[in-house]
Coordinates of N, CA, C and O in Angstrom, one line a residue:
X1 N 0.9 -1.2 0.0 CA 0.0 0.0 0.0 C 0.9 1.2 0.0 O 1.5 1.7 1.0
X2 N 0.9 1.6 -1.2 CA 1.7 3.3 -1.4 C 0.7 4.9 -0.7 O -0.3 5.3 -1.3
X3 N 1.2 5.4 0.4 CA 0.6 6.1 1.1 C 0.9 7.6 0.4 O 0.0 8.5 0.2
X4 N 2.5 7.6 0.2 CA 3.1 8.7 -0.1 C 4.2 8.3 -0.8 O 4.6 7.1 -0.6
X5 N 4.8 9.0 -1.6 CA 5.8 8.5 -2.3 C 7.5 7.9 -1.6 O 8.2 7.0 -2.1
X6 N 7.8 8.6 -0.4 CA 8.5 7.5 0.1 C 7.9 6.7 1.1 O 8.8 6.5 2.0
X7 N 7.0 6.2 1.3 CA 6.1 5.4 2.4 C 5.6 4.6 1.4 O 5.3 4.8 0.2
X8 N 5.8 3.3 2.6 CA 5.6 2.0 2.0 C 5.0 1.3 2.9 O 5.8 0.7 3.7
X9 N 3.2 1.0 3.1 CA 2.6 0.3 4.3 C 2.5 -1.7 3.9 O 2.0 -2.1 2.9
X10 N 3.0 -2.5 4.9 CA 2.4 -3.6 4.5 C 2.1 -3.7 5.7 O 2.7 -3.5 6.8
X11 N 0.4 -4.5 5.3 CA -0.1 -4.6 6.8 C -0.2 -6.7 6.6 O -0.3 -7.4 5.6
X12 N 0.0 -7.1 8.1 CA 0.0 -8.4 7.8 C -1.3 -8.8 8.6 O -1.7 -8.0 9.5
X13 N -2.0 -9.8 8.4 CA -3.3 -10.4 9.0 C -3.8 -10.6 10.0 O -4.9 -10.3 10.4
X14 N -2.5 -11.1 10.8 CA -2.2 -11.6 11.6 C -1.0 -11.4 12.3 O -0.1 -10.9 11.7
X15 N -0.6 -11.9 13.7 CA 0.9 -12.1 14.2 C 2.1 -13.1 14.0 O 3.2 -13.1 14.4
X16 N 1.6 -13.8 13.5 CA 2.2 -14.8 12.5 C 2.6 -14.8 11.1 O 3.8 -15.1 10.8
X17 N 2.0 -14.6 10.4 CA 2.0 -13.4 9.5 C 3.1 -12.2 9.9 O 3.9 -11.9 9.0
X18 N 3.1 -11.7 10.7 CA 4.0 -10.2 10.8 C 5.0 -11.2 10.7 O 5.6 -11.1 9.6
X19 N 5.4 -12.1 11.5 CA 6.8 -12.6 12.1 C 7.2 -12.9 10.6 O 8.2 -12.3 10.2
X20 N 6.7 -13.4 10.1 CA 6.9 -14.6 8.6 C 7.3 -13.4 7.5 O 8.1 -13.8 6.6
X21 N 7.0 -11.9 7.4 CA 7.0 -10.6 6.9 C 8.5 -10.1 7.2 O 9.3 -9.6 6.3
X22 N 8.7 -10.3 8.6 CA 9.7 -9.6 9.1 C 10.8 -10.3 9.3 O 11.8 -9.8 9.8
X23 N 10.9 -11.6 8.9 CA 12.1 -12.7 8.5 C 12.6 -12.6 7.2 O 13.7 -12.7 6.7
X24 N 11.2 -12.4 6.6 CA 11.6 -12.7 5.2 C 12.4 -11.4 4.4 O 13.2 -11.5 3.4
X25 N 11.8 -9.8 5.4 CA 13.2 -8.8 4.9 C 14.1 -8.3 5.3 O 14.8 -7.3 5.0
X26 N 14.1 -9.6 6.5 CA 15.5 -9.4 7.5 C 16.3 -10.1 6.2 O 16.9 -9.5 5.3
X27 N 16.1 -11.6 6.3 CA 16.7 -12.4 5.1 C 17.1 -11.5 4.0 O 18.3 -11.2 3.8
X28 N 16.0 -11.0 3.4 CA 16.6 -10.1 1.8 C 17.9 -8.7 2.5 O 18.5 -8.0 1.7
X29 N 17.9 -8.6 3.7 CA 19.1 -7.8 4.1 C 17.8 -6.0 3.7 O 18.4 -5.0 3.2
X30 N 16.6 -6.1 3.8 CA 16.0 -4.9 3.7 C 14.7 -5.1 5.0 O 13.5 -5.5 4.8
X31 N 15.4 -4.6 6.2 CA 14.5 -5.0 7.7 C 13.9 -3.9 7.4 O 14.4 -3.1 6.7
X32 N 12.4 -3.6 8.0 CA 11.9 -2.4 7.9 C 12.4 -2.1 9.0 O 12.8 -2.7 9.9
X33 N 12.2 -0.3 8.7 CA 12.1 0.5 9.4 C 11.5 0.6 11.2 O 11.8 0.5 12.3
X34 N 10.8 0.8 10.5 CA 9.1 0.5 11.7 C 8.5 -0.5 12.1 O 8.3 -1.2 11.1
X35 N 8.2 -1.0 12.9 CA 7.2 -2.2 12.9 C 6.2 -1.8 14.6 O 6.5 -1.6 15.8
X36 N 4.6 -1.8 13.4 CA 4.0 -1.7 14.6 C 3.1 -2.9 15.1 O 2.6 -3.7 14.2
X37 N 3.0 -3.1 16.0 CA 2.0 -4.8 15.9 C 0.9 -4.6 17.1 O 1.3 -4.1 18.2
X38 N -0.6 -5.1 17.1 CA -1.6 -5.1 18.1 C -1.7 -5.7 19.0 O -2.2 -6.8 18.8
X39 N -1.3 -5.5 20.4 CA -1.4 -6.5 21.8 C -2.4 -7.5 21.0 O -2.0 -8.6 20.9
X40 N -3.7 -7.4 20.3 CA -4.8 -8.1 20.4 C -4.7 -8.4 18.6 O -5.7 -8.1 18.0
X41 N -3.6 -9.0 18.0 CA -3.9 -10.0 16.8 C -4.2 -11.3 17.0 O -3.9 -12.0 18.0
X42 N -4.9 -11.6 16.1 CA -5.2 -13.3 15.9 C -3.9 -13.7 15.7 O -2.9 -13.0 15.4
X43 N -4.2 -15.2 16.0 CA -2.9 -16.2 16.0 C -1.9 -15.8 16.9 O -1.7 -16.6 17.8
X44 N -1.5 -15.1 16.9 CA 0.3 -14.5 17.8 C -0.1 -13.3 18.2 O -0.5 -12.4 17.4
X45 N -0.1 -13.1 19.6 CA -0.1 -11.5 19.6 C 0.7 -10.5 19.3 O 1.7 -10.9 18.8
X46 N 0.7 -9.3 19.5 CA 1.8 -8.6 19.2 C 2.8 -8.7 20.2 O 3.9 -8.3 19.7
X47 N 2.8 -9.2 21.6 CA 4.0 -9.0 22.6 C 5.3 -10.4 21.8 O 6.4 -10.6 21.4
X48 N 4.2 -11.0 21.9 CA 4.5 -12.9 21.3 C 5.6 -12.4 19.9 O 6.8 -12.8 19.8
X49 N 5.0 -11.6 18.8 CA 5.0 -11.1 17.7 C 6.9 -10.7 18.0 O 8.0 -11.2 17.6
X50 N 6.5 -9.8 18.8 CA 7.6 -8.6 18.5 C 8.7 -9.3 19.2 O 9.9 -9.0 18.9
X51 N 8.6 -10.3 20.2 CA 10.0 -10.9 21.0 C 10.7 -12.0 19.8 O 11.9 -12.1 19.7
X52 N 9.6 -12.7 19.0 CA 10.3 -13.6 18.2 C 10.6 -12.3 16.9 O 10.8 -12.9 15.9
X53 N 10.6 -11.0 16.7 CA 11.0 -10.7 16.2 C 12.1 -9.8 16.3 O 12.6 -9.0 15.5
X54 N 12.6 -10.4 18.1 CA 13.7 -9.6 18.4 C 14.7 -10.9 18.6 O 15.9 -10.7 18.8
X55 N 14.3 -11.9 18.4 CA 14.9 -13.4 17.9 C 15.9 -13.4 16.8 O 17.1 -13.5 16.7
X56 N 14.9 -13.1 15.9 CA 16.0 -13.0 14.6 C 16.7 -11.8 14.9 O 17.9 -12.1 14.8
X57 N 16.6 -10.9 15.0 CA 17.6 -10.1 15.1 C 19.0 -10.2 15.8 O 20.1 -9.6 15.5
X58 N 18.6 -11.1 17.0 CA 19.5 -11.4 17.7 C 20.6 -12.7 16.8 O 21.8 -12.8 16.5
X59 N 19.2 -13.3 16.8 CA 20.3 -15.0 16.0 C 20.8 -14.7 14.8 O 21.0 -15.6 14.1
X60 N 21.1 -13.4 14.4 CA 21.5 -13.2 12.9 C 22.8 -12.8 13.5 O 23.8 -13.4 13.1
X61 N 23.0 -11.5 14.9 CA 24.3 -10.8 15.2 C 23.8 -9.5 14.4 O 24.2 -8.8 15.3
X62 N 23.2 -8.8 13.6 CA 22.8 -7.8 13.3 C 23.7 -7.0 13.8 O 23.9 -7.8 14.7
X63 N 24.6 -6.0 14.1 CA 25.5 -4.6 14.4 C 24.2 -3.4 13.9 O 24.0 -2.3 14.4
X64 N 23.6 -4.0 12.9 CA 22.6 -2.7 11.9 C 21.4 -2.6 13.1 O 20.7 -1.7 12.9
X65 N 21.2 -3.2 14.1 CA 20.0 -3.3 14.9 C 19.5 -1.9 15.0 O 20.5 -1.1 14.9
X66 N 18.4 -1.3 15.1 CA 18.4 -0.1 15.3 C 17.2 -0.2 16.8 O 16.4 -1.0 17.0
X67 N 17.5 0.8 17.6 CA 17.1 0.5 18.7 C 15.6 0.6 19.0 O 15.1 1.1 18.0
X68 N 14.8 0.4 19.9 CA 13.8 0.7 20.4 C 13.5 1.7 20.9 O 13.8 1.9 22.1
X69 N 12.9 2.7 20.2 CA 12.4 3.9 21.2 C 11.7 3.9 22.4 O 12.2 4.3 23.4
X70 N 10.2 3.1 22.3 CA 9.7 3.0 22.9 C 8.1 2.1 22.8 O 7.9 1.7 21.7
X71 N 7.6 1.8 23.4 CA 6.8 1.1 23.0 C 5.0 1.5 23.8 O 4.7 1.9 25.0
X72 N 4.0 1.3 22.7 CA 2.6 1.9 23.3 C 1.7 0.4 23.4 O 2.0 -0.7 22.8
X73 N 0.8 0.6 24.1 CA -0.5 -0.6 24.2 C -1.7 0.1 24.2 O -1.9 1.1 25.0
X74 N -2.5 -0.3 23.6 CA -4.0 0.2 24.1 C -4.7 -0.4 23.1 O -4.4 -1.0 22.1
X75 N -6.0 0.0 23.6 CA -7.3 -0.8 23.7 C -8.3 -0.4 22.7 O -8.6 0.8 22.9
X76 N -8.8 -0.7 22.0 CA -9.8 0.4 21.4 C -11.6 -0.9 21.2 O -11.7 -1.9 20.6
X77 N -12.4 -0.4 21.7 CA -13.6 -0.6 21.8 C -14.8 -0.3 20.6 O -15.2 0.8 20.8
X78 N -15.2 -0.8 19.8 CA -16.0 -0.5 18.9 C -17.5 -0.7 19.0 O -17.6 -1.9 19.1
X79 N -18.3 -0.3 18.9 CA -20.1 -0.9 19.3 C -20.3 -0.3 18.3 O -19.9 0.8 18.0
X80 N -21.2 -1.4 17.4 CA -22.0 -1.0 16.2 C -23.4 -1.1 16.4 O -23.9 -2.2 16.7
X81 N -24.3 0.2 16.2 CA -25.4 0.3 17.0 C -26.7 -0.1 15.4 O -27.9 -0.1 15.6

């Protein structure tokens, strides 16, 4: 999904899915940037998500790692009336 000309969104389905996304362009040597993921995905959550995706980064040796700023949680509630 092209948002803007240098932004590039891929959204994955699921947290299993993210992990499988984020191996595959660790592997091509092009890790994203960003990665945001939802406490509450199907399959893998996002905590689950983001540790095995601090996995590969580890079991590669990466030096390129780029650090964690910070990290947010929350909740969002929807009622369809």
């Amino acid at each position: 999904l092209r948002v803007c000309p240098n932004l590039v969104l891929e959204i994955a389905n699921d947290g299993a899915e993210a992990v499988r996304m984020f191996q595959q362009r660790f592997d091509e040597q092009h890790p994203y940037d960003l990665v945001i993921t939802d406490a509450h995905m199907p399959v893998m959550d996002g905590f689950e998500a983001t540790s095995k995706m601090r996995e590969i980064e580890q079991a590669s040796g990466s030096s390129k790692r780029k650090k964690q700023k910070g990290a947010l949680s929350f909740s969002i509630l929807i009622w369809s009336l």
